[in-house]
Structure formats: C-alpha cells, structure tokens
mmCIF file of C-alpha atoms and ligand atoms in Angstrom:
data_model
loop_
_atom_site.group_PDB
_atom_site.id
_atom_site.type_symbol
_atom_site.label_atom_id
_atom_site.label_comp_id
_atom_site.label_asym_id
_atom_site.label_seq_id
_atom_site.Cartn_x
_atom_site.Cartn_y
_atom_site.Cartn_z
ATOM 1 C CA UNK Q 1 0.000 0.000 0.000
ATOM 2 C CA UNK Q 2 1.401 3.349 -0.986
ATOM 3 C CA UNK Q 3 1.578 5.764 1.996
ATOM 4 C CA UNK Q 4 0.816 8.698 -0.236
ATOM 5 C CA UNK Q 5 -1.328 11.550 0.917
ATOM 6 C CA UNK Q 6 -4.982 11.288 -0.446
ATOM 7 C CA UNK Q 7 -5.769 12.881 -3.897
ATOM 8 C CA UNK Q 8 -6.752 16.414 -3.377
ATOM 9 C CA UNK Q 9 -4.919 16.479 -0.017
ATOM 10 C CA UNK Q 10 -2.900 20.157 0.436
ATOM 11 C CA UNK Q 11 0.034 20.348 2.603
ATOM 12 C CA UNK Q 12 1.535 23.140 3.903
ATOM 13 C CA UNK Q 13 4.984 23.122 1.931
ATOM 14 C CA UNK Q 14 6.654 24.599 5.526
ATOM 15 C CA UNK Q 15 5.162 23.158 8.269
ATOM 16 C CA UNK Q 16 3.105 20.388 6.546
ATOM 17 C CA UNK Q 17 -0.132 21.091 8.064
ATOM 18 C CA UNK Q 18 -2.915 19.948 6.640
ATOM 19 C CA UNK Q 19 -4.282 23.164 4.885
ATOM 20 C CA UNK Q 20 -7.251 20.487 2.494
ATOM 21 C CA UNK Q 21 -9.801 22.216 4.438
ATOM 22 C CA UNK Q 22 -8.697 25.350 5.566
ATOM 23 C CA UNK Q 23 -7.493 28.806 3.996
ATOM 24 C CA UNK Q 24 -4.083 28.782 2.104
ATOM 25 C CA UNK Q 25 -2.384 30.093 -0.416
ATOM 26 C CA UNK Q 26 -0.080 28.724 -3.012
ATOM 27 C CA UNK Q 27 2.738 30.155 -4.456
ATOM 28 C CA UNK Q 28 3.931 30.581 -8.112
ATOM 29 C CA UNK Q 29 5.221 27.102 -7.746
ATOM 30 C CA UNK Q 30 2.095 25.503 -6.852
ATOM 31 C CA UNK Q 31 2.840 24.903 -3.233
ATOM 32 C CA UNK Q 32 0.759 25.694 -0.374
ATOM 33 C CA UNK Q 33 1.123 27.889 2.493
ATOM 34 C CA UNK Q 34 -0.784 27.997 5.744
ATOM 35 C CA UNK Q 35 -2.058 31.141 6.704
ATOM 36 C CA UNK Q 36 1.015 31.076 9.728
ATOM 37 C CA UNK Q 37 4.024 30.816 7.555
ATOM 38 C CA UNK Q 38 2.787 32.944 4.745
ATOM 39 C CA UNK Q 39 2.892 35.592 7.001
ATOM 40 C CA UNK Q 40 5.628 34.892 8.240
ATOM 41 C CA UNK Q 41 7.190 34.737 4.926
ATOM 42 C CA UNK Q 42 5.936 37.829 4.096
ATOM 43 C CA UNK Q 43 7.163 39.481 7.386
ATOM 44 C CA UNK Q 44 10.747 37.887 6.366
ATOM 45 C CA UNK Q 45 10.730 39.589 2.852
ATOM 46 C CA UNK Q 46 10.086 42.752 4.067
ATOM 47 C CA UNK Q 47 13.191 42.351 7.012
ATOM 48 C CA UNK Q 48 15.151 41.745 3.809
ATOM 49 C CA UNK Q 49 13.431 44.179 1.407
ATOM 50 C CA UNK Q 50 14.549 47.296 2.114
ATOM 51 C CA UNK Q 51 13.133 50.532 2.042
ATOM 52 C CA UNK Q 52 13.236 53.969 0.627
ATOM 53 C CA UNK Q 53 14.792 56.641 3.033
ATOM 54 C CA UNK Q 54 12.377 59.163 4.252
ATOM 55 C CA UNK Q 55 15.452 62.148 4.238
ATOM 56 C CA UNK Q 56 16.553 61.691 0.748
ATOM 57 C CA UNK Q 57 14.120 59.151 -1.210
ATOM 58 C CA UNK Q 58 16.963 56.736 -2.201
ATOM 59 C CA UNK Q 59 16.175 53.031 -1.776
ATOM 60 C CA UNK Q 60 18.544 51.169 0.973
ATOM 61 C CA UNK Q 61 19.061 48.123 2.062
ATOM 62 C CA UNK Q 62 17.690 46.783 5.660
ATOM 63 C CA UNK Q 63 21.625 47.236 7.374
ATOM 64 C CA UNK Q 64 21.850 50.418 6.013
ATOM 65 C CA UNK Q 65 18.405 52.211 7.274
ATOM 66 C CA UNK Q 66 17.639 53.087 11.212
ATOM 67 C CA UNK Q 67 13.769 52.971 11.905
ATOM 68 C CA UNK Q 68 12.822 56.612 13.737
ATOM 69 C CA UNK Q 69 9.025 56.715 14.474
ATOM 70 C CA UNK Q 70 8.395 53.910 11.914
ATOM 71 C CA UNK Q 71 9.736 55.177 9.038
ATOM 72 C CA UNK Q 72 13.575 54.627 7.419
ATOM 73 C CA UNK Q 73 16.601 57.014 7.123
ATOM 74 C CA UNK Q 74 19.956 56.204 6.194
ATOM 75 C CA UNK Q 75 22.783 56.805 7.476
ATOM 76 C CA UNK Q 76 23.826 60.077 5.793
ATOM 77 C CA UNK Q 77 20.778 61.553 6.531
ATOM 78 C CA UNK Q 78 20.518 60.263 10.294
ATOM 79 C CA UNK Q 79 24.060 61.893 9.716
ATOM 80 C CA UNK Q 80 22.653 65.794 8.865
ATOM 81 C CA UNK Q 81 19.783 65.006 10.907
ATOM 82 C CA UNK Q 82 21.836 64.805 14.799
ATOM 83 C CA UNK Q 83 24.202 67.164 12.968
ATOM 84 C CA UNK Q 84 21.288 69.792 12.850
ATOM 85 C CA UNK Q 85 19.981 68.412 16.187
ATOM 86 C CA UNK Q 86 23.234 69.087 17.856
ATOM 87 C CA UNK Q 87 23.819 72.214 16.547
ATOM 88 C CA UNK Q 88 20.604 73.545 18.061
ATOM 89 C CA UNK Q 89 20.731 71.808 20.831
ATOM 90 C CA UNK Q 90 24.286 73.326 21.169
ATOM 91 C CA UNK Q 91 22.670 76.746 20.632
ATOM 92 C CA UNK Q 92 19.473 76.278 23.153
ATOM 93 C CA UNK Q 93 22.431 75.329 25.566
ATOM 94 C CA UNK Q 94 24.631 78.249 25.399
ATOM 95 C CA UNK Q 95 21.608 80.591 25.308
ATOM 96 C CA UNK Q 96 20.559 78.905 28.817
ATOM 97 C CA UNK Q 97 24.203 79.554 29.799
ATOM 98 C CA UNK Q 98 24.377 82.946 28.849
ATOM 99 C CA UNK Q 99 26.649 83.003 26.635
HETATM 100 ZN ZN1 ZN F 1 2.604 26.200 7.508
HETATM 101 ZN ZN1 ZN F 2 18.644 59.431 3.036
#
C-alpha cells in the first residue's frame, strides 16, 4: 500500500499542516502555504526588502536604514539630521548659559 497523501490532499509546503480544508495560499510554484508561515514569509521579505529613506528618497538596504518613528533614514541623513539636532541643541544650551 502506498503511503501517499490522499488525492486532493494540500500540505503546507513549511510546516506540513494539513491546509485540504482550511485557507491557504499557493505560491507561483504551486505549493501551499498555511495562513502562519505565509505571514511569516511575508514578514521575512520585508526584514530583507529594504526601504526607501524618508530624508533623501533613495532606496537602501535593511543594514543600512535606522527605523525613527516607523519610518527609514539612512545613514547620511541620520548623519545631517543629529548634525542639525546638535547644533541647536548646542545653541538652546549656550543661550541657557548665557553666553
Ligand atoms: Zn505552515
Ligand atoms: Zn537618506
């Protein structure tokens, strides 16, 4: 006796649940997903994705961005940005000094 699944059975291509029944997708190679990895697949594309910095509009890599409030700068703008925070911090501080 073969110990193949039943015809019309779907398995979940990463965890092997049994998705026959339940929501899934499938992929451009015909497997299926469960709802679970799927998103978790998706949540691991965008890690790896990138984004577009916020400061500048150029498109960088995930190392290369810092997340402020949600939304991605790189580094030479996170660069200008303290720059121009520290430079007015620097003058808010000598005007409580008096000088
Ligand atoms: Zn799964
Ligand atoms: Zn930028």
């Amino acid at each position: 006796m073969s110990t193949q699944a039943p015809a019309g059975a779907k398995y979940c291509c990463k965890c092997s649940k049994d998705v026959t029944h339940q929501q899934r997708m499938k992929d451009t190679e015909g497997r299926y997903w469960c709802p679970d990895c799927s998103k978790k697949d998706e949540a691991k594309k965008m890690e790896h994705a990138g984004a577009v910095c916020k400061g500048c509009g150029e498109a960088f890599s995930k190392p290369q961005l810092t997340w402020i409030g949600g939304l991605p700068y790189c580094k030479p703008c996170m660069t200008s940005r303290f720059a121009v925070k520290k430079t007015f911090l620097g003058r808010v501080w000598s005007q409580l000094k008096g000088e």
